Amino acid sequence: MEGFVVAVDRGRYTCVLDGTERVAAMITAMRARELGRKSVVVGDRVALVGDTSGAPGALARIVRIAERSSVLRRTADDDETTAEGRLERVVVANADQLVIVSALADPPPRTGFIDRCLVAAYDADIEPLLCLTKADLAGPEAVLGYYAELELPYVLIRPDSELDALRALLAGRISVLVGHSGVGKSTLVNRLVPEAARAVGTVSAIGRGRHTSTSAVALRLPRAPGGDGDGWIIDTPGVRSFGLAHVSADSLLHGFPDLVEGTVDCPANCPHTAEAPECGLDAWVAAGKADPRRLASYRRLLASRAGDGDARGEPEPRGEPPALG
């Protein structure tokens, strides 16, 4: 039987069988020994054998993992020479959209964190979507101005706003939601999937008690009238850091597509740091072809990879507007 992994908890995998009704039994499975060291993560398409009835106490086995169309990864640190940088975590598999949830106030937006998520999305070949919450408390102009050259798709969310625009962007897709704690991600998930608390509780019970806010969980979206098939959102716990040690220095630049063309005139093997002689990025920004804040953010990531910085994407020191974090 083919299935879709919706939760992982301490060696137990919660799956939904393909082709089943929308209200389907959750299948609990373990990993077959023949898989060796291959990890199974939320979003994986798997082959199951054994008891797939979903009855209490039933246990199936995962014997095969389908080839992944995408893999979203992160590390706790940017520097691959550190233990945290070498510990690479697969966040989810097979997502085709990364929804970056950021509040416009309380807490203030952290563009450093958003930049990191964009790098990870482009590296994984996943389309990004910026979801700006708490739009009743502050305007989006500063954040949107910072990303003006990227034509980054976005939605604005207020407590009383309809979610039709967001639902349309999520329909028929597998979308993973990431964001710092406190940005309203859980509230948004509960609005998108009214039975989310019940679904998460069911998964948690199958996982033998651990609250699933500590791990990713996939939730099926209600089908909108005339919608183009099922969509899934994968809710992830609030993250403190989004390390990029797994992303090469060259790929890091592609998270800043507004800067790429500016490197054409760089000398061979240019490291693109502020100290690099004749780096073309400085002239590119000076000519008004990119926002200097974007170049500063890119160079902060380069410095962080060298061990001089942190992976949290925190705001810059006082004196800078919050949106420059």
C-alpha positions as CSV (number, residue, x, y, z in Angstrom):
1,M,0.0,0.0,0.0
2,E,1.2,3.5,-0.8
3,G,1.0,6.2,1.8
4,F,1.9,9.7,2.9
5,V,3.8,10.4,6.1
6,V,2.0,13.0,8.2
7,A,3.9,12.8,11.5
8,V,7.1,11.2,13.0
9,D,7.5,10.5,16.7
10,R,10.3,8.4,18.3
11,G,10.4,5.6,15.8
12,R,6.7,5.6,15.0
13,Y,5.4,7.0,11.7
14,T,1.9,8.2,11.2
15,C,0.7,7.7,7.6
16,V,-2.4,8.2,5.5
17,L,-3.0,5.7,2.7
18,D,-3.2,7.1,-0.9
19,G,-6.7,7.0,-2.4
20,T,-8.5,6.9,0.9
21,E,-11.4,9.1,1.9
22,R,-10.6,12.5,3.3
23,V,-11.6,11.3,6.8
24,A,-9.3,8.3,6.9
25,A,-7.7,6.1,9.5
26,M,-4.3,7.0,10.6
27,I,-1.8,4.2,10.0
28,T,0.9,3.7,12.5
29,A,4.1,2.2,11.1
30,M,7.7,1.4,12.0
31,R,10.7,1.4,9.6
32,A,11.6,-1.9,8.2
33,R,15.1,-3.2,8.9
34,E,15.9,-3.4,5.2
35,L,15.8,0.4,4.9
36,G,19.0,0.6,6.8
37,R,20.0,4.1,7.8
38,K,17.5,5.9,5.4
39,S,15.5,8.4,7.3
40,V,11.7,8.8,7.0
41,V,10.4,12.3,7.4
42,V,7.1,14.1,7.2
43,G,6.0,14.5,3.5
44,D,7.6,11.2,2.4
45,R,5.7,8.9,0.1
46,V,6.2,5.4,1.3
47,A,5.3,1.8,0.6
48,L,3.6,0.0,3.6
49,V,3.1,-3.7,4.3
50,G,1.6,-5.5,7.3
51,D,-1.5,-4.3,9.2
52,T,-2.7,-1.2,7.5
53,S,-6.1,-1.3,9.0
54,G,-5.5,1.7,11.3
55,A,-7.1,-0.3,14.2
56,P,-5.9,0.4,17.7
57,G,-2.6,-1.4,18.3
58,A,-2.1,-2.2,14.6
59,L,1.4,-1.7,13.3
60,A,2.5,-1.6,9.7
61,R,6.0,-1.5,8.3
62,I,7.6,1.0,5.9
63,V,9.6,-1.0,3.3
64,R,10.3,1.6,0.7
65,I,10.7,5.4,0.4
66,A,9.8,7.0,-2.9
67,E,12.2,9.3,-4.6
68,R,11.8,12.8,-3.2
69,S,10.9,15.7,-5.4
70,S,12.4,18.2,-2.9
71,V,14.1,18.2,0.5
72,L,14.0,21.2,2.8
73,R,17.0,21.1,5.1
74,R,18.4,23.3,7.9
75,T,21.2,23.1,10.5
76,A,21.5,24.7,13.9
77,D,24.6,26.6,12.9
78,D,26.0,28.0,9.7
79,D,29.6,26.8,10.2
80,E,30.1,23.2,8.9
81,T,33.2,22.9,11.1
82,T,31.1,22.9,14.2
83,A,29.0,20.0,15.6
84,E,25.8,22.0,15.1
85,G,26.7,22.9,11.6
86,R,27.4,19.2,10.7
87,L,24.1,18.1,12.1
88,E,21.9,18.5,9.1
89,R,18.1,18.1,9.7
90,V,15.6,17.3,7.0
91,V,12.6,19.5,7.8
92,V,10.2,18.0,5.3
93,A,10.2,16.1,2.0
94,N,8.3,16.7,-1.2
95,A,7.0,20.2,-0.3
96,D,6.6,22.5,-3.3
97,Q,6.0,25.7,-1.4
98,L,7.6,27.3,1.6
99,V,5.3,29.7,3.5
100,I,7.5,32.0,5.5
101,V,5.3,33.4,8.3
102,S,6.4,36.7,9.8
103,A,4.6,39.2,12.0
104,L,4.7,42.8,11.1
105,A,4.7,43.7,14.8
106,D,4.9,42.0,18.2
107,P,7.4,40.6,17.4
108,P,8.9,42.9,14.7
109,P,9.7,41.3,11.4
110,R,13.2,39.8,11.0
111,T,14.3,40.0,7.4
112,G,17.5,38.2,8.3
113,F,15.5,35.1,9.1
114,I,13.3,35.6,6.0
115,D,16.5,35.8,3.9
116,R,17.7,32.5,5.4
117,C,14.4,30.8,4.6
118,L,14.6,32.2,1.0
119,V,18.1,30.7,0.6
120,A,16.9,27.4,1.9
121,A,13.8,27.5,-0.4
122,Y,15.8,28.3,-3.6
123,D,18.4,25.7,-2.7
124,A,15.7,23.0,-2.3
125,D,13.9,24.3,-5.5
126,I,10.8,25.1,-3.5
127,E,8.7,28.2,-4.3
128,P,8.6,30.8,-1.4
129,L,5.5,32.6,-0.2
130,L,5.7,35.4,2.3
131,C,2.8,35.5,4.8
132,L,2.8,38.7,6.8
133,T,0.6,38.4,9.9
134,K,-0.7,41.0,12.4
135,A,-1.2,43.5,9.6
136,D,-3.6,45.3,11.9
137,L,-0.7,46.4,14.1
138,A,1.7,47.7,11.4
139,G,1.9,48.3,7.7
140,P,3.9,46.1,5.3
141,E,5.7,48.9,3.4
142,A,9.2,48.4,5.0
143,V,9.3,44.7,4.5
144,L,7.9,44.8,1.0
145,G,10.2,47.6,0.0
146,Y,13.2,45.5,1.2
147,Y,12.1,42.7,-1.2
148,A,10.8,44.9,-4.0
149,E,13.4,43.6,-6.6
150,L,12.5,40.0,-5.9
151,E,8.8,40.2,-6.9
152,L,8.3,37.8,-3.9
153,P,4.6,36.7,-3.7
154,Y,3.0,37.7,-0.4
155,V,-0.3,37.8,1.5
156,L,-1.3,40.0,4.4
157,I,-3.2,38.5,7.3
158,R,-5.3,40.4,9.9
159,P,-7.3,38.7,12.7
160,D,-10.6,39.5,11.0
161,S,-9.5,39.1,7.4
162,E,-10.7,36.4,5.1
163,L,-8.2,33.8,4.1
164,D,-9.5,33.3,0.5
165,A,-6.3,34.6,-1.1
166,L,-4.1,32.4,1.0
167,R,-6.3,29.3,0.5
168,A,-6.1,29.8,-3.3
169,L,-2.3,29.8,-3.1
170,L,-2.3,26.7,-0.9
171,A,-4.9,24.7,-2.9
172,G,-3.6,21.5,-4.5
173,R,-0.1,22.0,-3.1
174,I,2.1,20.7,-0.3
175,S,3.1,23.8,1.7
176,V,5.4,23.9,4.7
177,L,5.0,26.7,7.2
178,V,8.0,28.1,9.0
179,G,8.3,31.0,11.4
180,H,9.6,32.2,14.7
181,S,7.5,31.6,17.8
182,G,4.9,34.3,18.5
183,V,4.3,35.3,14.9
184,G,0.8,33.8,14.8
185,K,1.5,30.6,12.9
186,S,-0.5,28.3,15.1
187,T,-3.5,30.7,15.0
188,L,-3.2,30.7,11.2
189,V,-3.1,26.9,11.0
190,N,-6.2,26.6,13.2
191,R,-8.0,29.1,10.9
192,L,-7.0,27.2,7.8
193,V,-7.8,23.8,9.3
194,P,-10.5,24.2,11.9
195,E,-10.1,20.6,13.1
196,A,-6.3,21.0,13.4
197,A,-6.3,20.7,17.2
198,R,-8.3,17.5,17.0
199,A,-6.0,16.2,14.2
200,V,-2.8,17.0,16.1
201,G,-4.3,15.4,19.2
202,T,-4.9,12.2,17.3
203,V,-1.4,12.1,15.9
204,S,0.0,12.9,19.4
205,A,-2.0,10.0,20.8
206,I,-0.6,7.6,18.2
207,G,2.8,8.9,18.9
208,R,2.3,7.9,22.5
209,G,1.9,11.2,24.2
210,R,4.6,13.6,23.1
211,H,3.0,16.9,22.1
212,T,3.4,17.4,18.3
213,S,4.3,21.0,18.6
214,T,7.9,19.8,19.0
215,S,7.8,18.2,15.5
216,A,6.3,18.7,12.1
217,V,2.8,17.5,11.3
218,A,1.0,17.5,8.0
219,L,-2.7,18.6,7.9
220,R,-5.0,18.1,5.0
221,L,-6.7,21.4,3.9
222,P,-10.5,21.5,3.6
223,R,-11.4,21.4,-0.1
224,A,-12.7,24.7,-1.4
225,P,-15.6,24.7,-3.8
226,G,-14.2,24.2,-7.2
227,G,-10.7,23.6,-5.8
228,D,-8.1,21.7,-7.8
229,G,-7.5,18.7,-5.5
230,D,-6.3,18.2,-2.0
231,G,-3.8,20.5,-0.5
232,W,-1.6,19.9,2.6
233,I,0.0,22.2,5.0
234,I,3.0,21.0,7.1
235,D,3.1,22.9,10.3
236,T,6.6,23.1,11.9
237,P,7.4,24.1,15.4
238,G,8.6,27.7,16.0
239,V,12.3,27.7,15.1
240,R,15.0,29.8,16.8
241,S,17.5,29.3,14.1
242,F,17.8,28.4,10.4
243,G,21.4,27.4,9.8
244,L,22.7,27.1,6.2
245,A,25.8,25.0,6.6
246,H,24.4,22.6,4.1
247,V,24.2,25.3,1.4
248,S,27.4,26.0,-0.6
249,A,28.7,29.6,-0.8
250,D,27.8,29.7,-4.5
251,S,24.2,28.5,-3.8
252,L,24.0,31.1,-1.0
253,L,24.2,33.8,-3.6
254,H,21.2,32.4,-5.5
255,G,19.1,33.2,-2.4
256,F,19.7,36.8,-3.4
257,P,18.6,36.8,-7.1
258,D,18.7,40.7,-7.1
259,L,22.5,40.5,-6.6
260,V,23.5,37.7,-8.9
261,E,23.9,39.8,-12.0
262,G,26.1,42.2,-10.1
263,T,28.8,39.5,-9.7
264,V,29.4,39.3,-13.5
265,D,32.2,41.8,-13.3
266,C,33.8,40.2,-10.2
267,P,37.3,38.8,-10.6
268,A,37.7,35.0,-10.6
269,N,37.1,33.3,-7.3
270,C,35.8,36.5,-5.7
271,P,34.5,35.8,-2.2
272,H,32.1,38.7,-2.4
273,T,33.0,39.9,1.1
274,A,33.3,43.6,2.0
275,E,37.1,43.2,2.1
276,A,37.3,41.6,-1.4
277,P,39.1,43.8,-3.8
278,E,37.2,44.8,-6.9
279,C,34.1,42.9,-5.9
280,G,31.4,43.9,-8.4
281,L,28.6,43.9,-5.9
282,D,29.7,47.2,-4.4
283,A,29.5,49.0,-7.8
284,W,26.2,47.2,-8.5
285,V,24.6,48.6,-5.3
286,A,26.2,52.0,-5.8
287,A,24.6,52.2,-9.2
288,G,21.2,51.8,-7.5
289,K,20.6,48.3,-9.0
290,A,20.0,46.6,-5.7
291,D,19.2,47.6,-2.1
292,P,22.3,48.1,0.0
293,R,20.5,46.3,2.8
294,R,20.3,43.2,0.7
295,L,24.0,43.2,0.1
296,A,24.6,43.7,3.9
297,S,22.4,40.8,4.7
298,Y,24.1,38.6,2.1
299,R,27.5,39.5,3.6
300,R,26.3,38.8,7.1
301,L,25.4,35.3,5.9
302,L,28.8,34.9,4.4
303,A,30.4,36.0,7.7
304,S,28.2,33.7,9.6
305,R,29.4,30.7,7.5
306,A,32.9,31.7,8.5
307,G,31.9,31.5,12.2
308,D,31.3,35.2,12.7
309,G,27.6,35.5,13.4
310,D,24.6,33.5,14.4
311,A,21.9,31.4,12.5
312,R,18.9,33.0,14.1
313,G,18.4,36.0,11.8
314,E,17.9,38.3,14.7
315,P,17.5,42.0,14.3
316,E,20.5,44.2,13.9
317,P,21.8,46.4,16.8
318,R,19.7,49.3,18.0
319,G,19.4,52.2,15.7
320,E,18.4,50.1,12.7
321,P,14.7,49.8,11.8
322,P,13.2,46.4,12.9
323,A,12.7,45.3,9.3
324,L,16.4,45.3,8.8
325,G,17.1,42.3,11.0
